[in-house]
Every structure is written in structure tokens, then in C-alpha cells.
Amino acid sequence: MNNSIRLQKYIAQCGIASRRKAEEFISAGRVAIDGVITREMGIRVIPGEHTITFDGKKVEAEEELVYYLLNKPKGYVTTLADPQGRPIVTTLIKTSKARLFPVGRLDLDTEGALILTNDGDFAQKLQHPSHEINKTYEALVKGCPPRDKITMLERGIFLEGKMTAPASVLVKAKIGGNCLMQITIHEGRKRQVKKMFAFIGNPVLQLKRTAYGKLTLGRIALGDYRQLNPSELNKIFL
Ligand code: URA
């Protein structure tokens, strides 16, 4: 039968015990399928369809932890469901069956680096303010901010009742009458970059996140992604 697995193997995969020990548990009547205790060795179950319990507690297979770096295009939401039916970022990761979720958020019209994972602990660590993870953005802004306004953003501005943390801000290019700015912040307030530039009178026209810490987007094309190996994750915390 497709997708079916021997009960003792499934219990072992769930990290409850070795396969031999799992057999002992089954013989001892400690394992139930859909609420019915079974002592039958070798019985096959379909994870997700059958509810398996051990001493009355549900057991679930541990998923391999995976990490992806996506170059998010505009028009995708970073939530897992959207009442307005807009496209969801996780659908862009075509090669994984893991239950992925995005770490943090990017606005609908923001492009760039977004990490997706099924590792809840890692996601929490990445977003915890104590780690002060730098996030770098390129913002095309209306006009070109003068030096004193850039210094204001670098030192911190009073935004919605609270000072922003120090940031690093530089002009990357002048494009017509507008400027392409690079800004690195470690806070993650909602629409923070847009609000910061709006505050100094240079609203953001286009926004792209280019890096988390020292982990950069590199050559990943818009809408494309790559899997990160666990050692690369350290680059985020540098
Ligand atoms: N700051 C913003 O204003 N928008 C984003 O999507 C990310 C950071």
C-alpha cells in the first residue's frame, strides 16, 4: 500500500524509541491506532491518515529541517493564507514537501531576500531582537536626501513613539532626480524602511532586501531560490 509504513518503524521515526524498543511497546499494549490498542507486529499505518498514540499521546514524525533563501518578487504575501486570494510566497518553493513558513515579513510590493524554513526554533532566534540581525535593503527613493537627513536616519528618529536604533545609510547611485539608497537596520518594525524615508521627506518608490547579516542574495533571480546548508546559516549571525 502506498505511503504506508510498519507501525514499529513509524514510532522509531517519530523519535520515540528504537525500532526494537518500539516492538516491545507495541507488545505491551502501549500503542494505539485511531484509539484502538494494537499488539499486532508489522501492521502498516498511513501517517497523516491514522492517528497513532503512545501511552495516549499523539506521536508525529519529525520532519527534516530545511532552509531556503528566496528572492521574493512583488505581488506575493508573506502570510500562510490570504483572505484576498493573493499569491503566497511558500508556493514559490516547488522542490520541497516540508511545511515551510517565511521568517518575518516583507510587504506585498517589496522584493528580495526572504528565508523560509520549517524550523520554528531557528525562526524565533532569527527574529528575536536580542540577536540584532542586520538586514540590508536597497531603496529607490524620491529625490535625494541631503547629508543631514541621512545622519538623522543613522542616529535614530522618533517613529511612532519610539526611537529607531542606529542604522547605516548610504547613497548608492543617483538615478535621474531620484536616489538609490542602501540602508542596514536590525529592527523589524512593520514597514520600517518606508516609514524612515517618508519621515525625512524622501518616500520609497521601490524596495528590495539584499542581505540578512552576511548572507546575501547573490545571483538568485527574482522568484527563484536556493537551499541553504546549515553552515551557511551562521553567516546570518555574523
Ligand atoms: N521595511 C519596509 O518598509 N518594508 C518591508 O517590506 C521591509 C522593511
Short mmCIF file of C-alpha atoms and ligand atoms in Angstrom, two decimals:
data_model
loop_
_atom_site.label_atom_id
_atom_site.label_comp_id
_atom_site.label_asym_id
_atom_site.label_seq_id
_atom_site.Cartn_x
_atom_site.Cartn_y
_atom_site.Cartn_z
CA MET A 1 0.00 0.00 0.00
CA ASN A 2 1.35 3.43 -0.96
CA ASN A 3 2.63 5.70 1.83
CA SER A 4 2.08 3.01 4.41
CA ILE A 5 4.77 2.17 6.88
CA ARG A 6 5.20 -0.52 9.53
CA LEU A 7 3.99 0.69 12.87
CA GLN A 8 7.27 -0.02 14.71
CA LYS A 9 9.23 1.83 12.01
CA TYR A 10 6.92 4.82 12.23
CA ILE A 11 7.30 5.00 16.01
CA ALA A 12 11.06 4.90 15.61
CA GLN A 13 10.93 7.69 13.01
CA CYS A 14 8.97 9.81 15.42
CA GLY A 15 11.91 9.67 17.79
CA ILE A 16 10.04 7.74 20.49
CA ALA A 17 12.35 4.73 20.60
CA SER A 18 14.49 2.41 18.53
CA ARG A 19 12.62 0.00 16.28
CA ARG A 20 13.25 -2.93 18.66
CA LYS A 21 12.08 -0.98 21.64
CA ALA A 22 9.04 0.14 19.64
CA GLU A 23 8.17 -3.53 19.11
CA GLU A 24 8.28 -4.05 22.85
CA PHE A 25 5.96 -1.09 23.36
CA ILE A 26 3.52 -2.50 20.81
CA SER A 27 3.55 -5.94 22.52
CA ALA A 28 2.98 -4.23 25.86
CA GLY A 29 -0.18 -2.58 24.52
CA ARG A 30 1.10 0.95 24.82
CA VAL A 31 0.45 1.89 21.18
CA ALA A 32 -2.94 2.62 19.62
CA ILE A 33 -4.08 3.27 16.07
CA ASP A 34 -7.08 5.59 15.86
CA GLY A 35 -7.74 5.00 19.54
CA VAL A 36 -7.62 1.18 19.35
CA ILE A 37 -4.71 -0.56 21.04
CA THR A 38 -2.90 -2.93 18.73
CA ARG A 39 -0.39 -5.65 19.64
CA GLU A 40 -0.06 -6.74 16.04
CA MET A 41 3.54 -6.55 14.91
CA GLY A 42 4.14 -5.40 11.35
CA ILE A 43 0.76 -3.77 10.93
CA ARG A 44 1.01 -0.93 8.44
CA VAL A 45 -0.20 2.60 9.04
CA ILE A 46 -0.52 5.69 6.86
CA PRO A 47 0.94 8.72 8.63
CA GLY A 48 -1.41 11.67 8.35
CA GLU A 49 -4.39 9.38 7.86
CA HIS A 50 -4.09 7.26 11.00
CA THR A 51 -3.68 8.78 14.42
CA ILE A 52 -1.01 6.91 16.33
CA THR A 53 -0.73 7.31 20.08
CA PHE A 54 1.87 6.11 22.54
CA ASP A 55 0.68 5.96 26.14
CA GLY A 56 -2.27 8.03 24.97
CA LYS A 57 -0.17 10.83 23.46
CA LYS A 58 -0.14 11.53 19.73
CA VAL A 59 3.15 10.82 18.00
CA GLU A 60 4.25 12.62 14.87
CA ALA A 61 7.17 12.12 12.52
CA GLU A 62 9.92 14.65 12.79
CA GLU A 63 10.43 16.45 9.54
CA GLU A 64 13.96 17.08 8.31
CA LEU A 65 14.77 20.72 8.97
CA VAL A 66 15.28 22.70 5.78
CA TYR A 67 16.16 26.31 4.98
CA TYR A 68 15.64 28.25 1.76
CA LEU A 69 16.69 31.69 0.61
CA LEU A 70 14.11 33.09 -1.80
CA ASN A 71 14.31 36.19 -3.95
CA LYS A 72 10.73 37.28 -3.37
CA PRO A 73 9.02 39.01 -6.27
CA LYS A 74 6.45 41.77 -5.82
CA GLY A 75 2.82 40.68 -5.56
CA TYR A 76 3.37 37.79 -3.10
CA VAL A 77 2.21 37.87 0.50
CA THR A 78 4.39 36.54 3.31
CA THR A 79 1.47 35.06 5.26
CA LEU A 80 0.42 31.41 5.02
CA ALA A 81 -3.10 32.24 3.92
CA ASP A 82 -4.61 35.30 2.33
CA PRO A 83 -8.31 36.10 2.57
CA GLN A 84 -7.97 38.19 -0.60
CA GLY A 85 -6.58 35.22 -2.52
CA ARG A 86 -3.26 36.83 -3.41
CA PRO A 87 -0.32 34.54 -4.21
CA ILE A 88 1.60 33.19 -1.19
CA VAL A 89 5.41 33.06 -1.07
CA THR A 90 5.62 29.43 0.05
CA THR A 91 4.11 28.32 -3.28
CA LEU A 92 7.31 29.52 -4.99
CA ILE A 93 9.33 26.72 -3.33
CA LYS A 94 8.47 23.95 -5.72
CA THR A 95 11.00 21.35 -4.64
CA SER A 96 10.07 20.83 -1.01
CA LYS A 97 7.27 18.95 0.65
CA ALA A 98 8.17 20.40 4.05
CA ARG A 99 5.67 22.61 5.84
CA LEU A 100 7.56 25.82 5.22
CA PHE A 101 6.83 29.25 6.57
CA PRO A 102 8.53 32.58 5.93
CA VAL A 103 10.71 34.08 8.66
CA GLY A 104 9.42 37.56 9.28
CA ARG A 105 7.64 39.59 6.68
CA LEU A 106 8.16 41.62 3.55
CA ASP A 107 5.48 43.91 2.18
CA LEU A 108 3.46 42.87 -0.85
CA ASP A 109 5.42 45.28 -3.04
CA THR A 110 8.87 44.54 -1.53
CA GLU A 111 11.27 42.23 -3.32
CA GLY A 112 14.31 40.34 -2.19
CA ALA A 113 15.80 38.06 0.42
CA LEU A 114 13.35 36.01 2.41
CA ILE A 115 14.19 32.91 4.41
CA LEU A 116 11.69 30.08 4.51
CA THR A 117 12.05 27.13 6.83
CA ASN A 118 10.18 24.51 8.84
CA ASP A 119 12.47 25.12 11.84
CA GLY A 120 10.43 27.08 14.37
CA ASP A 121 13.32 27.47 16.85
CA PHE A 122 15.57 28.93 14.20
CA ALA A 123 12.85 31.32 13.03
CA GLN A 124 12.33 32.53 16.57
CA LYS A 125 16.06 33.05 17.09
CA LEU A 126 16.38 34.98 13.84
CA GLN A 127 13.57 37.34 14.79
CA HIS A 128 14.44 37.82 18.42
CA PRO A 129 15.54 41.46 18.92
CA SER A 130 18.41 40.38 21.22
CA HIS A 131 20.32 38.95 18.22
CA GLU A 132 20.20 42.30 16.40
CA ILE A 133 20.46 40.64 12.99
CA ASN A 134 21.32 43.18 10.33
CA LYS A 135 19.01 43.37 7.35
CA THR A 136 20.19 45.32 4.35
CA TYR A 137 17.84 46.95 1.86
CA GLU A 138 18.18 48.88 -1.35
CA ALA A 139 15.56 51.59 -1.55
CA LEU A 140 14.90 53.75 -4.56
CA VAL A 141 13.63 56.94 -3.00
CA LYS A 142 12.01 60.05 -4.40
CA GLY A 143 14.55 62.79 -4.65
CA CYS A 144 17.90 62.60 -2.89
CA PRO A 145 18.18 63.05 0.87
CA PRO A 146 20.70 65.68 1.99
CA ARG A 147 23.59 64.70 4.29
CA ASP A 148 21.91 65.99 7.47
CA LYS A 149 18.80 63.88 6.83
CA ILE A 150 20.91 60.77 6.23
CA THR A 151 22.67 61.43 9.53
CA MET A 152 19.28 61.69 11.23
CA LEU A 153 18.34 58.22 9.98
CA GLU A 154 21.73 56.85 11.04
CA ARG A 155 21.42 58.20 14.56
CA GLY A 156 17.75 57.30 15.02
CA ILE A 157 14.46 59.10 14.57
CA PHE A 158 11.36 59.24 16.71
CA LEU A 159 8.96 56.90 14.93
CA GLU A 160 5.57 56.01 16.36
CA GLY A 161 6.54 56.85 19.90
CA LYS A 162 9.95 55.16 19.94
CA MET A 163 13.43 55.96 18.68
CA THR A 164 14.74 53.78 15.87
CA ALA A 165 18.05 52.05 16.59
CA PRO A 166 21.21 53.30 14.84
CA ALA A 167 21.27 52.40 11.15
CA SER A 168 23.81 52.65 8.40
CA VAL A 169 22.68 54.56 5.33
CA LEU A 170 24.47 55.46 2.12
CA VAL A 171 23.75 56.73 -1.37
CA LYS A 172 24.49 54.00 -3.92
CA ALA A 173 23.53 55.83 -7.09
CA LYS A 174 21.70 58.82 -8.47
CA ILE A 175 19.05 57.83 -10.99
CA GLY A 176 17.50 60.80 -12.73
CA GLY A 177 16.24 63.02 -9.96
CA ASN A 178 15.97 60.08 -7.52
CA CYS A 179 18.45 58.19 -5.38
CA LEU A 180 19.17 54.51 -4.80
CA MET A 181 19.92 54.21 -1.10
CA GLN A 182 21.36 51.33 0.89
CA ILE A 183 20.13 51.02 4.45
CA THR A 184 21.01 48.44 7.09
CA ILE A 185 18.83 48.08 10.17
CA HIS A 186 18.48 45.39 12.79
CA GLU A 187 14.99 46.18 13.97
CA GLY A 188 12.00 44.68 12.26
CA ARG A 189 9.15 47.12 12.75
CA LYS A 190 6.31 46.98 10.27
CA ARG A 191 7.15 48.97 7.09
CA GLN A 192 10.11 50.44 8.92
CA VAL A 193 12.27 51.36 5.94
CA LYS A 194 9.39 53.05 4.14
CA LYS A 195 8.45 54.97 7.27
CA MET A 196 12.04 56.08 7.88
CA PHE A 197 12.48 57.53 4.40
CA ALA A 198 8.99 59.04 4.43
CA PHE A 199 9.93 60.75 7.69
CA ILE A 200 12.79 62.64 6.04
CA GLY A 201 10.66 63.55 3.02
CA ASN A 202 12.02 61.00 0.54
CA PRO A 203 9.34 58.33 0.16
CA VAL A 204 10.35 54.87 -1.06
CA LEU A 205 9.44 54.10 -4.66
CA GLN A 206 10.90 50.58 -4.75
CA LEU A 207 12.29 48.35 -2.02
CA LYS A 208 14.43 45.26 -2.08
CA ARG A 209 16.09 43.35 0.78
CA THR A 210 19.56 42.28 -0.33
CA ALA A 211 21.01 40.58 2.76
CA TYR A 212 20.47 39.08 6.17
CA GLY A 213 23.69 39.64 8.08
CA LYS A 214 26.42 38.48 5.69
CA LEU A 215 24.08 36.16 3.81
CA THR A 216 23.43 37.91 0.51
CA LEU A 217 21.00 37.18 -2.30
CA GLY A 218 23.89 36.78 -4.73
CA ARG A 219 22.75 35.67 -8.17
CA ILE A 220 19.38 34.24 -7.20
CA ALA A 221 16.95 35.50 -9.85
CA LEU A 222 13.67 37.11 -8.90
CA GLY A 223 11.19 34.37 -7.96
CA ASP A 224 13.98 31.81 -7.65
CA TYR A 225 15.53 30.31 -4.51
CA ARG A 226 18.23 28.03 -3.22
CA GLN A 227 18.51 25.71 -0.28
CA LEU A 228 20.85 26.86 2.46
CA ASN A 229 23.11 24.39 4.20
CA PRO A 230 23.20 24.66 7.98
CA SER A 231 26.77 26.07 7.97
CA GLU A 232 25.64 28.97 5.80
CA LEU A 233 23.08 29.88 8.40
CA ASN A 234 25.92 31.11 10.58
CA LYS A 235 26.59 33.91 8.07
CA ILE A 236 23.33 35.44 9.20
CA PHE A 237 24.60 35.92 12.73
CA LEU A 238 27.97 37.47 11.75
N1 URA B 1 10.68 47.80 5.58
C1 URA B 1 9.59 48.12 4.84
O1 URA B 1 9.16 49.25 4.86
N2 URA B 1 9.03 47.15 4.12
C2 URA B 1 9.48 45.89 4.04
O2 URA B 1 8.90 45.06 3.34
C3 URA B 1 10.61 45.57 4.81
C4 URA B 1 11.20 46.55 5.57
#
